[in-house]
GROMACS .gro file of C-alpha atoms in nm:
model
   99
    1MET     CA    1  -5.259   4.229   3.623
    2ALA     CA    2  -5.488   4.245   3.935
    3ARG     CA    3  -5.338   3.914   4.050
    4ASP     CA    4  -4.978   4.044   4.002
    5ASP     CA    5  -5.072   4.359   4.203
    6SER     CA    6  -5.221   4.140   4.474
    7ALA     CA    7  -4.919   3.926   4.501
    8ARG     CA    8  -4.687   4.242   4.507
    9GLU     CA    9  -4.895   4.393   4.804
   10GLN     CA   10  -4.868   4.068   5.005
   11ILE     CA   11  -4.483   4.060   4.947
   12ASN     CA   12  -4.445   4.423   5.047
   13LYS     CA   13  -4.638   4.352   5.367
   14LEU     CA   14  -4.387   4.092   5.457
   15ARG     CA   15  -4.084   4.289   5.338
   16ASP     CA   16  -3.869   4.419   5.603
   17LYS     CA   17  -3.758   4.756   5.463
   18LYS     CA   18  -3.477   4.785   5.700
   19TRP     CA   19  -3.322   4.447   5.615
   20VAL     CA   20  -3.028   4.581   5.435
   21ASP     CA   21  -2.942   4.827   5.723
   22LYS     CA   22  -2.979   4.555   5.955
   23ARG     CA   23  -2.741   4.330   5.767
   24LEU     CA   24  -2.479   4.621   5.729
   25ASP     CA   25  -2.497   4.685   6.091
   26ALA     CA   26  -2.432   4.316   6.173
   27LEU     CA   27  -2.151   4.322   5.928
   28ASN     CA   28  -1.979   4.631   6.104
   29VAL     CA   29  -1.998   4.415   6.418
   30ALA     CA   30  -1.827   4.123   6.259
   31GLU     CA   31  -1.569   4.328   6.064
   32PRO     CA   32  -1.540   4.692   6.197
   33GLY     CA   33  -1.534   4.939   5.903
   34ALA     CA   34  -1.689   4.698   5.669
   35ARG     CA   35  -2.026   4.866   5.647
   36LYS     CA   36  -1.914   5.167   5.477
   37ARG     CA   37  -1.704   4.953   5.222
   38LEU     CA   38  -2.008   4.727   5.146
   39ALA     CA   39  -2.244   5.023   5.116
   40ARG     CA   40  -2.018   5.168   4.855
   41ALA     CA   41  -2.006   4.824   4.683
   42ILE     CA   42  -2.393   4.757   4.665
   43GLY     CA   43  -2.459   5.121   4.565
   44PRO     CA   44  -2.800   5.291   4.600
   45TYR     CA   45  -2.980   4.993   4.769
   46HIS     CA   46  -3.247   5.214   4.897
   47LYS     CA   47  -3.389   5.242   4.562
   48ASN     CA   48  -3.393   4.875   4.491
   49ASP     CA   49  -3.256   4.932   4.135
   50TRP     CA   50  -3.002   4.678   4.045
   51ASP     CA   51  -2.821   4.812   3.766
   52TYR     CA   52  -2.617   4.525   3.574
   53ARG     CA   53  -2.382   4.762   3.428
   54THR     CA   54  -2.238   4.823   3.772
   55THR     CA   55  -2.214   4.449   3.872
   56ASP     CA   56  -1.845   4.437   3.780
   57ALA     CA   57  -1.779   4.730   3.995
   58ARG     CA   58  -1.966   4.597   4.290
   59ILE     CA   59  -1.785   4.263   4.262
   60ALA     CA   60  -1.462   4.435   4.255
   61ALA     CA   61  -1.543   4.628   4.574
   62LEU     CA   62  -1.671   4.318   4.736
   63ARG     CA   63  -1.343   4.132   4.652
   64SER     CA   64  -1.134   4.426   4.784
   65MET     CA   65  -1.338   4.406   5.106
   66THR     CA   66  -1.284   4.017   5.138
   67ASP     CA   67  -0.960   3.941   5.002
   68GLY     CA   68  -0.758   4.061   5.302
   69LEU     CA   69  -0.962   3.844   5.532
   70ASP     CA   70  -0.868   3.505   5.649
   71ALA     CA   71  -1.125   3.201   5.630
   72ALA     CA   72  -1.285   3.294   5.967
   73GLY     CA   73  -1.302   3.661   5.865
   74ARG     CA   74  -1.474   3.576   5.542
   75GLU     CA   75  -1.727   3.346   5.717
   76ARG     CA   76  -1.798   3.625   5.980
   77THR     CA   77  -1.865   3.864   5.702
   78TRP     CA   78  -2.088   3.644   5.482
   79SER     CA   79  -2.257   3.513   5.815
   80ALA     CA   80  -2.345   3.873   5.917
   81LEU     CA   81  -2.483   3.941   5.571
   82PHE     CA   82  -2.672   3.622   5.516
   83THR     CA   83  -2.717   3.472   5.871
   84ARG     CA   84  -2.738   3.102   5.809
   85LEU     CA   85  -2.588   3.089   5.473
   86GLY     CA   86  -2.254   3.240   5.560
   87GLY     CA   87  -2.065   2.916   5.593
   88ALA     CA   88  -2.182   2.809   5.242
   89ILE     CA   89  -2.121   3.149   5.075
   90ALA     CA   90  -1.773   3.198   5.208
   91PRO     CA   91  -1.625   2.901   5.023
   92ALA     CA   92  -1.824   2.961   4.715
   93TRP     CA   93  -1.706   3.316   4.698
   94LYS     CA   94  -1.363   3.214   4.759
   95SER     CA   95  -1.369   2.948   4.468
   96VAL     CA   96  -1.516   3.205   4.228
   97TYR     CA   97  -1.378   3.551   4.324
   98ALA     CA   98  -1.078   3.511   4.545
   99LYS     CA   99  -0.728   3.589   4.414
   0.00000   0.00000   0.00000
């Protein structure tokens, strides 16, 4: 158990507690107004509690946020959220979730 606590302490030292807010701010620059929609989609992210019962609602909110975007808009959105991964996430999201 002590090893787990030590690892958790080390990870918490490296963790950027404002990462989500920084990504949401970047998203708002890429797609004005999207910050509020995404914050609603991901729910109470400050608590770090991912409740899988709300996953479908979060996916639906993300779909409504991205469905109206063209390919470039989707890539800007995902790149704002996941920096270097946006180019890969955009087509993957489209193949799985886009209507």
